[in-house]
CSV table of C-alpha atoms in Angstrom, one decimal:
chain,number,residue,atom,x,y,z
D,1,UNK,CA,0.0,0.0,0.0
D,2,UNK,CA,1.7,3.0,-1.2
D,3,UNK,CA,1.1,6.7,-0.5
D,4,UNK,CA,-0.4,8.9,-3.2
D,5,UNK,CA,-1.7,12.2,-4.0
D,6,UNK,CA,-5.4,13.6,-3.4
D,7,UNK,CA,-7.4,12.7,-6.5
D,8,UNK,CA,-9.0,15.3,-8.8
D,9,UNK,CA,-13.1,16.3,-7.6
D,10,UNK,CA,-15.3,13.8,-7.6
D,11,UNK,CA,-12.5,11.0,-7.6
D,12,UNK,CA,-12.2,9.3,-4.3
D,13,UNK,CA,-9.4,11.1,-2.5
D,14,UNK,CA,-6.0,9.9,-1.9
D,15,UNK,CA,-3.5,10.4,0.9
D,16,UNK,CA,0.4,11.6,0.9
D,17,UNK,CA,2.1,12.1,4.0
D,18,UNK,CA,5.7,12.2,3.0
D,19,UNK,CA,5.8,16.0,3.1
D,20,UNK,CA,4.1,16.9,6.3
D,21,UNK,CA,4.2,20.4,7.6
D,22,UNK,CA,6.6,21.5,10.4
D,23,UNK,CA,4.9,22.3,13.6
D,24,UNK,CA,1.1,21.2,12.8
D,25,UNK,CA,0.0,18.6,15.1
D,26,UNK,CA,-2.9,16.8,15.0
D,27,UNK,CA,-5.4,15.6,18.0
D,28,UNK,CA,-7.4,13.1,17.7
D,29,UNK,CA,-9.6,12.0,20.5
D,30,UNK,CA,-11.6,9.0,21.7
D,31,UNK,CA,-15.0,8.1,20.7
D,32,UNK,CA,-15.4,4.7,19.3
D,33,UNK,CA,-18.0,4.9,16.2
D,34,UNK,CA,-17.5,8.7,16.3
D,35,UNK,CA,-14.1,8.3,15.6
D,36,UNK,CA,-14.9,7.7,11.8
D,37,UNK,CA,-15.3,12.1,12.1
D,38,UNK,CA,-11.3,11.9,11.7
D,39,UNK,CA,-11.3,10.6,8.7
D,40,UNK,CA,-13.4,13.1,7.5
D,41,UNK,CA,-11.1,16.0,9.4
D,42,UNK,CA,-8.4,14.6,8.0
D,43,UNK,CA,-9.7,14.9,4.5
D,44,UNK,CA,-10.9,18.0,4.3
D,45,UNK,CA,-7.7,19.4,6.1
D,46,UNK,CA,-5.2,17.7,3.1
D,47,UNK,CA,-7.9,19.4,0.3
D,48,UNK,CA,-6.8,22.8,1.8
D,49,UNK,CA,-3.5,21.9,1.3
D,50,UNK,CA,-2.4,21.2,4.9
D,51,UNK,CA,-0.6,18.2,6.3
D,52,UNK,CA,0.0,17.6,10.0
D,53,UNK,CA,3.8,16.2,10.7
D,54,UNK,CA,3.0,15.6,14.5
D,55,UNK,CA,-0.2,13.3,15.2
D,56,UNK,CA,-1.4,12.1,19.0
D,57,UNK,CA,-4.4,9.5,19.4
D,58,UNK,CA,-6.5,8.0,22.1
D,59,UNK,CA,-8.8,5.1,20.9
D,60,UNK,CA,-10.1,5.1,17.9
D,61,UNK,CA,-8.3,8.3,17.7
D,62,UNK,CA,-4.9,5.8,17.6
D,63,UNK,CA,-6.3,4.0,15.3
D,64,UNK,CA,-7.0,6.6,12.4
D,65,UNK,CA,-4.0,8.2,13.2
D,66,UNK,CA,-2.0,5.4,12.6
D,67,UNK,CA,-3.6,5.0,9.4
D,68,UNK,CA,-3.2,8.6,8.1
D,69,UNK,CA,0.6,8.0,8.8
D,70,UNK,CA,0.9,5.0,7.4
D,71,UNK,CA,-0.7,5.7,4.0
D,72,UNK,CA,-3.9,3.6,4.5
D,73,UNK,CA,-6.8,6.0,5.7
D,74,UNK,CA,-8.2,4.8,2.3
D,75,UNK,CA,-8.1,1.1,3.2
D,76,UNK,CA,-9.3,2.1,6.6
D,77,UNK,CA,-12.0,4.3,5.1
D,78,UNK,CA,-13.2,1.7,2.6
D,79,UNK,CA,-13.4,-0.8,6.0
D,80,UNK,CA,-15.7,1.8,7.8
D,81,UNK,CA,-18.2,2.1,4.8
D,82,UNK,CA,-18.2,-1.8,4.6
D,83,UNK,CA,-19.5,-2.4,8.2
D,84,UNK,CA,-23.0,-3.1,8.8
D,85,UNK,CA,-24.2,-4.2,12.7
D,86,UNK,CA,-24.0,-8.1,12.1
D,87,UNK,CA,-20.2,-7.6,10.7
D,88,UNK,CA,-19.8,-5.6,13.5
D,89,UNK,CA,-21.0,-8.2,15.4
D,90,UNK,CA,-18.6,-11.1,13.7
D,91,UNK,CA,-15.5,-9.5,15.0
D,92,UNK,CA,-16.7,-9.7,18.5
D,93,UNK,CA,-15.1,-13.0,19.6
D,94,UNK,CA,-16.7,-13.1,23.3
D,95,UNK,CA,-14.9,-14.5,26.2
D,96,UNK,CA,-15.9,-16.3,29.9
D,97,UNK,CA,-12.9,-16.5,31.3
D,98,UNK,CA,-10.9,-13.5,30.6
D,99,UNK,CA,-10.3,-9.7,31.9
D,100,UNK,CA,-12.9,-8.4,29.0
D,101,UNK,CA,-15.7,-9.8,27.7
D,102,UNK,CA,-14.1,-9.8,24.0
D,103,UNK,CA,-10.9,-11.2,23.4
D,104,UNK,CA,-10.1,-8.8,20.8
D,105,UNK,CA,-8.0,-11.4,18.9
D,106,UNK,CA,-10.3,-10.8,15.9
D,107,UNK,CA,-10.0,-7.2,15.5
D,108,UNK,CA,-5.9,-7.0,16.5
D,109,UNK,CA,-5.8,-9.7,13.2
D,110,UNK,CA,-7.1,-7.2,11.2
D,111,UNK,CA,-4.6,-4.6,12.6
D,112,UNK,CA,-2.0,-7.0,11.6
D,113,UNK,CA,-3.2,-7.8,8.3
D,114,UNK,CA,-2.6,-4.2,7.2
D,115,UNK,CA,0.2,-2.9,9.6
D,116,UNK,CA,1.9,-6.5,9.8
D,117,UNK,CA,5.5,-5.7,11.8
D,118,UNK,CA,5.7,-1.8,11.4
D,119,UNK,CA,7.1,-0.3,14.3
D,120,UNK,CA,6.2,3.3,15.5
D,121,UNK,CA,10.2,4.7,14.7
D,122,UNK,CA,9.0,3.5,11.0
D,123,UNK,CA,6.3,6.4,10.6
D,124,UNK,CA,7.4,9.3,8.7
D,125,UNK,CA,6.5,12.0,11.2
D,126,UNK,CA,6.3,11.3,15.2
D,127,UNK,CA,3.1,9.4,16.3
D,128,UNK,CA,2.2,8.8,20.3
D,129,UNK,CA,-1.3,6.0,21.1
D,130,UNK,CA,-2.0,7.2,24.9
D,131,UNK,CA,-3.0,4.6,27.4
D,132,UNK,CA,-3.8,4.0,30.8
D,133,UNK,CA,-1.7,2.3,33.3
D,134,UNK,CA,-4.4,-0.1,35.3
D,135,UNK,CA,-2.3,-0.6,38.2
D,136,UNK,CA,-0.6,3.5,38.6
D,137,UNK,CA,-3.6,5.4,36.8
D,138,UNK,CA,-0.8,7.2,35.1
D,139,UNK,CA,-1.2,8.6,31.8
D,140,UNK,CA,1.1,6.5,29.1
D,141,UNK,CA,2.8,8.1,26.0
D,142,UNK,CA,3.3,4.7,23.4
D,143,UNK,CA,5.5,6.5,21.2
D,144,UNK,CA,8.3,3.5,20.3
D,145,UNK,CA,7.8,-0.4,19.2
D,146,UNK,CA,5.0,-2.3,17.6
D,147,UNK,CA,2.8,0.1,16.1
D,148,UNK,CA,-0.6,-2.8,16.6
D,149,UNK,CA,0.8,-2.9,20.3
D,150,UNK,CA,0.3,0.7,20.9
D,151,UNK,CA,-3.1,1.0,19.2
D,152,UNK,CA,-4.5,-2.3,20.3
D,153,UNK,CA,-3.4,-0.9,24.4
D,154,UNK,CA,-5.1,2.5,23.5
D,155,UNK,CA,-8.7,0.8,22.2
D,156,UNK,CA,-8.6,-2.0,25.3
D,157,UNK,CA,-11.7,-0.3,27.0
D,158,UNK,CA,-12.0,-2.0,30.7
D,159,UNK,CA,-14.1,-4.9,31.0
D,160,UNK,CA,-14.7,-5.0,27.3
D,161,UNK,CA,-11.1,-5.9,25.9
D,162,UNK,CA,-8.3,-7.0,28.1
D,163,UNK,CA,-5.4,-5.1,29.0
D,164,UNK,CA,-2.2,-5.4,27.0
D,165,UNK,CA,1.2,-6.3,28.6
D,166,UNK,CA,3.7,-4.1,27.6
D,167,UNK,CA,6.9,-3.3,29.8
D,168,UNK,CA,5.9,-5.0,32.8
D,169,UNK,CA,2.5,-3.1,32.8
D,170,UNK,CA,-1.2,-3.4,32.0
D,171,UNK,CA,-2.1,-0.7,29.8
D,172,UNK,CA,-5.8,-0.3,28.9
D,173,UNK,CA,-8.3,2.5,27.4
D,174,UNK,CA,-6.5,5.8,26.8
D,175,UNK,CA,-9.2,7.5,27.0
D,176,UNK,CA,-9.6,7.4,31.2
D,177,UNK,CA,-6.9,9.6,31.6
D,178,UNK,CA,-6.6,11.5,28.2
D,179,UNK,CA,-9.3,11.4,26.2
D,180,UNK,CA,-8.2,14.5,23.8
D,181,UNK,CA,-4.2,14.4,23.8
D,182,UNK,CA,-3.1,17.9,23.3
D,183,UNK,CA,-0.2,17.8,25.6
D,184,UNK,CA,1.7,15.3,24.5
D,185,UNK,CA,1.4,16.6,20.7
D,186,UNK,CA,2.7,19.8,22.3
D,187,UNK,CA,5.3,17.8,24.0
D,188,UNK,CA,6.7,16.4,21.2
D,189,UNK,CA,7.1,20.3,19.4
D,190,UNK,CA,3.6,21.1,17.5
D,191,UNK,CA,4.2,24.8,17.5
D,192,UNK,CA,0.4,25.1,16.7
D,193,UNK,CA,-2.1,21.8,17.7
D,194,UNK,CA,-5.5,21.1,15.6
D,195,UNK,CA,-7.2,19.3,18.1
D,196,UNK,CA,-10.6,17.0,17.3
D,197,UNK,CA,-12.8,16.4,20.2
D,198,UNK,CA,-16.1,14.0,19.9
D,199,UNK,CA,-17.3,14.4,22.9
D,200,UNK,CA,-18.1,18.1,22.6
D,201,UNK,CA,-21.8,17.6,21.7
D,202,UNK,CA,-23.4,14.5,23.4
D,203,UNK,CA,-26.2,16.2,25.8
D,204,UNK,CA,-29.8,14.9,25.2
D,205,UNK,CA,-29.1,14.0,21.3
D,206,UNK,CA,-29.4,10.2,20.8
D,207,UNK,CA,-33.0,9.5,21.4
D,208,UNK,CA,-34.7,7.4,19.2
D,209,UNK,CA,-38.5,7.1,17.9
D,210,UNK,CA,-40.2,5.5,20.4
D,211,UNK,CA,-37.6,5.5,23.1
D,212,UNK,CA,-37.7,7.3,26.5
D,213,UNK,CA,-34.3,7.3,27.1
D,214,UNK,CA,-31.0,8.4,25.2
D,215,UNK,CA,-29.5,5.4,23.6
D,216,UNK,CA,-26.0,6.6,23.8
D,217,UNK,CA,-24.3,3.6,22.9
D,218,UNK,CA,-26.7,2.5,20.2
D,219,UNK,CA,-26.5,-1.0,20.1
D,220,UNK,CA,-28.9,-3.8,20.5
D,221,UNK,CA,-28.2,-6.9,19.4
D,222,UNK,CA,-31.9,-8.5,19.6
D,223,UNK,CA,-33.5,-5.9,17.4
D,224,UNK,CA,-35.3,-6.9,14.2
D,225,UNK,CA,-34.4,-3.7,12.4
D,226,UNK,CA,-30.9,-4.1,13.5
D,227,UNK,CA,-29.9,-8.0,12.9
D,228,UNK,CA,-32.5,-9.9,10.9
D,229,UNK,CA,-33.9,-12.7,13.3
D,230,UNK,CA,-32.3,-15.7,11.6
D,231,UNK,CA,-28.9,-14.0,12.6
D,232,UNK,CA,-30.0,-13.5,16.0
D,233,UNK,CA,-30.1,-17.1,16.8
D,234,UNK,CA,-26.3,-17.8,17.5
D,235,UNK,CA,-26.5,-14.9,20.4
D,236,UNK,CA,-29.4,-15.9,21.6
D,237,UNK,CA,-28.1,-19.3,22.5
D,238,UNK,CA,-25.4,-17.8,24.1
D,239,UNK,CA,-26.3,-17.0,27.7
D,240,UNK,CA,-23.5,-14.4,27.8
D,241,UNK,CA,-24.6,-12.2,25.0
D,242,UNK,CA,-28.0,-12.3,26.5
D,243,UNK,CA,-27.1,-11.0,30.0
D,244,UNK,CA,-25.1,-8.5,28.3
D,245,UNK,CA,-27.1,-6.8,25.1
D,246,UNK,CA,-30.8,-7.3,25.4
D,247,UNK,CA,-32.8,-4.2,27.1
D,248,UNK,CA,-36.2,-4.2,28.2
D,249,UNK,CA,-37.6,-1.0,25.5
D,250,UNK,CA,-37.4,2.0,28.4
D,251,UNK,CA,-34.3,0.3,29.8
D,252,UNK,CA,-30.4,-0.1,28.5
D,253,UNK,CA,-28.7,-3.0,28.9
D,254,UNK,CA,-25.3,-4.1,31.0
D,255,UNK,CA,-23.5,-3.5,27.8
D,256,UNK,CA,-25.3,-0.1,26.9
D,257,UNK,CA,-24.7,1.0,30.4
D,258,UNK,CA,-21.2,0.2,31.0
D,259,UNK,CA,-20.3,2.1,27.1
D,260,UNK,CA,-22.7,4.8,27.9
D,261,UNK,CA,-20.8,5.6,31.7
D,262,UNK,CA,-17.3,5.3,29.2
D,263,UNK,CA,-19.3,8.5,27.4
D,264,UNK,CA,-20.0,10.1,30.8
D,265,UNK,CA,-16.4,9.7,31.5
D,266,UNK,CA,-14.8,11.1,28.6
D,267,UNK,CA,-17.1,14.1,28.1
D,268,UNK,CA,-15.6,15.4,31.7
D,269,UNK,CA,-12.6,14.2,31.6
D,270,UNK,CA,-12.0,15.8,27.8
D,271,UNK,CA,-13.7,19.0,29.2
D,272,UNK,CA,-11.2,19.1,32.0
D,273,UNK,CA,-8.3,18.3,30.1
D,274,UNK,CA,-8.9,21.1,27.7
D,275,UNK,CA,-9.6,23.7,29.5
D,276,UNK,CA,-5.8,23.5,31.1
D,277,UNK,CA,-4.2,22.3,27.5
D,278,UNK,CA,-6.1,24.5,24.7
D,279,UNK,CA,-5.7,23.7,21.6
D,280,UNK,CA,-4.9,26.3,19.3
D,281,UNK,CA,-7.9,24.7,17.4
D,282,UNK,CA,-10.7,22.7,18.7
D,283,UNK,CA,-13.0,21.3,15.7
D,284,UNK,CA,-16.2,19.6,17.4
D,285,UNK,CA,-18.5,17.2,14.7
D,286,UNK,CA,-22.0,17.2,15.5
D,287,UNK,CA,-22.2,14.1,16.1
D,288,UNK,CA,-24.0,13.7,19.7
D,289,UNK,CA,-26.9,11.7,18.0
D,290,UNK,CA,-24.7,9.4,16.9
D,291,UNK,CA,-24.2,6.1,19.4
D,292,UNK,CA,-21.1,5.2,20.7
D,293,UNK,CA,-21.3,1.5,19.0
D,294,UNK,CA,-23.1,2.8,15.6
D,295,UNK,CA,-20.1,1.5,13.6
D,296,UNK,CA,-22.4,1.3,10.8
D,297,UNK,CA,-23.1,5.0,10.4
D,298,UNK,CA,-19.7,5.7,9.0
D,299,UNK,CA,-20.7,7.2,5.9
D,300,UNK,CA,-22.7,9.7,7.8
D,301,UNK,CA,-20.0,10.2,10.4
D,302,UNK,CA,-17.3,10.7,8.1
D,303,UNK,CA,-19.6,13.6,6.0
D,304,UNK,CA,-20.1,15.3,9.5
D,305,UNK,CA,-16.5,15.1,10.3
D,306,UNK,CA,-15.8,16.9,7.0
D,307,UNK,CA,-18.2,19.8,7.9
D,308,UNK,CA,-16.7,20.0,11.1
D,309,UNK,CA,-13.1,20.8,9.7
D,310,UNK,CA,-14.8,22.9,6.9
D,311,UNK,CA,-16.3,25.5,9.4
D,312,UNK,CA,-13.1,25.4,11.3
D,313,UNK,CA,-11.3,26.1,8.5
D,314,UNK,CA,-11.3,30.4,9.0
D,315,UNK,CA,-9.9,29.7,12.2
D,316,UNK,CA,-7.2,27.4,11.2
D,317,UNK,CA,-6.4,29.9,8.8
D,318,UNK,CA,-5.7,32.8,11.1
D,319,UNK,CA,-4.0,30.6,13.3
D,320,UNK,CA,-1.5,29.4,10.8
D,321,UNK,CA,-0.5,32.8,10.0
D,322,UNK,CA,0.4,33.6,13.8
D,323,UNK,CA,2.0,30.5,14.8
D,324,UNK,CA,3.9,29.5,11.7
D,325,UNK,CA,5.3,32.6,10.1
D,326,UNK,CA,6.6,31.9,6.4
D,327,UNK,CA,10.2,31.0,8.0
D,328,UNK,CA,9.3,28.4,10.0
């Protein structure tokens, strides 16, 4: 998979990150589905001609940005638009006896399938997955060795996947300690820091028809109009997947509940983080009706990410001009 230039309009776009720009970092925070919106950031931002040289990720937010700096947020892209909520479902390889319900081996193979042995030192520009230590609480910077590792450590949400072992630790979800990673981009010499938060516009928007109650993570498994009833049959013999997805209709389930209180926890956490490391400039996609496990909607989160950058786009301007003179 090679690198290659943006396409001409109306061609579906291509991605070059050889020639990054000095001193542009890029944020990109946590969000699961929602994360598709950086894809859609990220496009819009190399159509206007500007290319980030510094990128920090939490999440999903690792996981795009690995892509965009590898040369494969079309591959990843193309993988987004194919999902539908029974392929979602396929990669979920549920476990009894483990530290997360889903073993995760399924998804990590994918990771490998595309990034196979690259390390992090083998990105063209500098690239930091943050995690979570589970024994310190402290705040991880993955910024060396297998690049799968890192992201794989920065997705493992707590009691879903299990932690990953890496230097005599157990690093999980990046996103309970840093759910937006300015600093670190800072830290590693963004002189200005385009930062992308989804968790900026989550209050009171993912109700749906019928519903008295915000479905935040937006997943039920045992819903016709979600998974046709001959695919539900597999989970429904399995006791697990019972006790974890099915929901009484004014009720959420364990599954719901425990992504939904992840939401609760980012939306604060990013709000506090922020507000003592600013970004320079802080795109927010409207995407608070979108639920946290909607994996499906990428289409429609990837056009809102675009938006988002596109109204941004005045204010990246101006700040270009201040922070990187012409002889920087």
């Amino acid at each position: 998979m090679s690198d290659q230039n943006d396409g001409e309009e109306g061609e579906k776009p291509k991605y070059s990150v050889e020639n990054g720009q000095p001193g542009i970092g890029l944020v990109l925070g946590g969000g699961l589905a929602r994360g598709f919106a950086h894809i859609g950031v990220i496009r819009t931002l190399r159509r206007h001609g500007i290319y980030p040289s510094i990128v920090t990720g939490t999440s999903i937010g690792a996981v795009v940005g690995a892509a965009y700096l590898s040369g494969q947020l079309n591959e990843l892209e193309d993988w987004s638009l194919s999902l539908n909520r029974f392929r979602v479902l396929s990669y979920l390889d549920f476990k009894v006896r483990s530290a997360g319900l889903i073993g995760g081996q399924k998804l990590k193979a994918i990771l490998e399938e595309h990034f196979e042995d690259m390390q992090i030192e083998d990105l063209p520009h500098p690239f930091i997955a943050i995690a979570a230590d589970l024994v310190t609480g402290h705040e991880v910077w993955l910024r060396k060795g297998s690049l799968v590792e890192a992201i794989t450590a920065s997705f493992a949400l707590p009691g879903v996947f299990p932690p990953v072992e890496r230097n005599h630790r157990f690093l999980v979800d990046g996103a309970l300690v840093n759910p937006c990673p300015v600093s670190p981009c800072q830290a590693m010499g963004a002189r200005m820091t385009i930062a992308v938060d989804l968790n900026a516009d989550l209050i009171g928007k993912a109700v749906k028809p019928g519903d008295n109650f915000q479905t935040v993570a937006g997943f039920d498994l045992f819903n016709d109009d979600d998974v046709p009833p001959e695919k539900q049959k597999p989970f429904k013999n399995f006791s697990l997947t019972r006790r974890l997805f099915r929901r009484e209709s004014d009720h959420p389930s364990l599954f719901g509940a425990m992504v939904s209180a992840l939401g609760i926890i980012q939306d604060r956490l990013t709000r506090s983080r922020l507000a003592g490391d600013p970004p320079d400039v802080h795109i927010k996609p409207h995407i608070g009706h979108i639920g946290l496990l909607e994996f499906e909607k990428a289409k429609e989160i990837i056009i809102l990410g675009e938006e988002a950058a596109e109204r941004a786009m005045p204010e990246i301007r101006a700040a270009m001009k201040v922070l990187l003179p012409p002889d920087s």
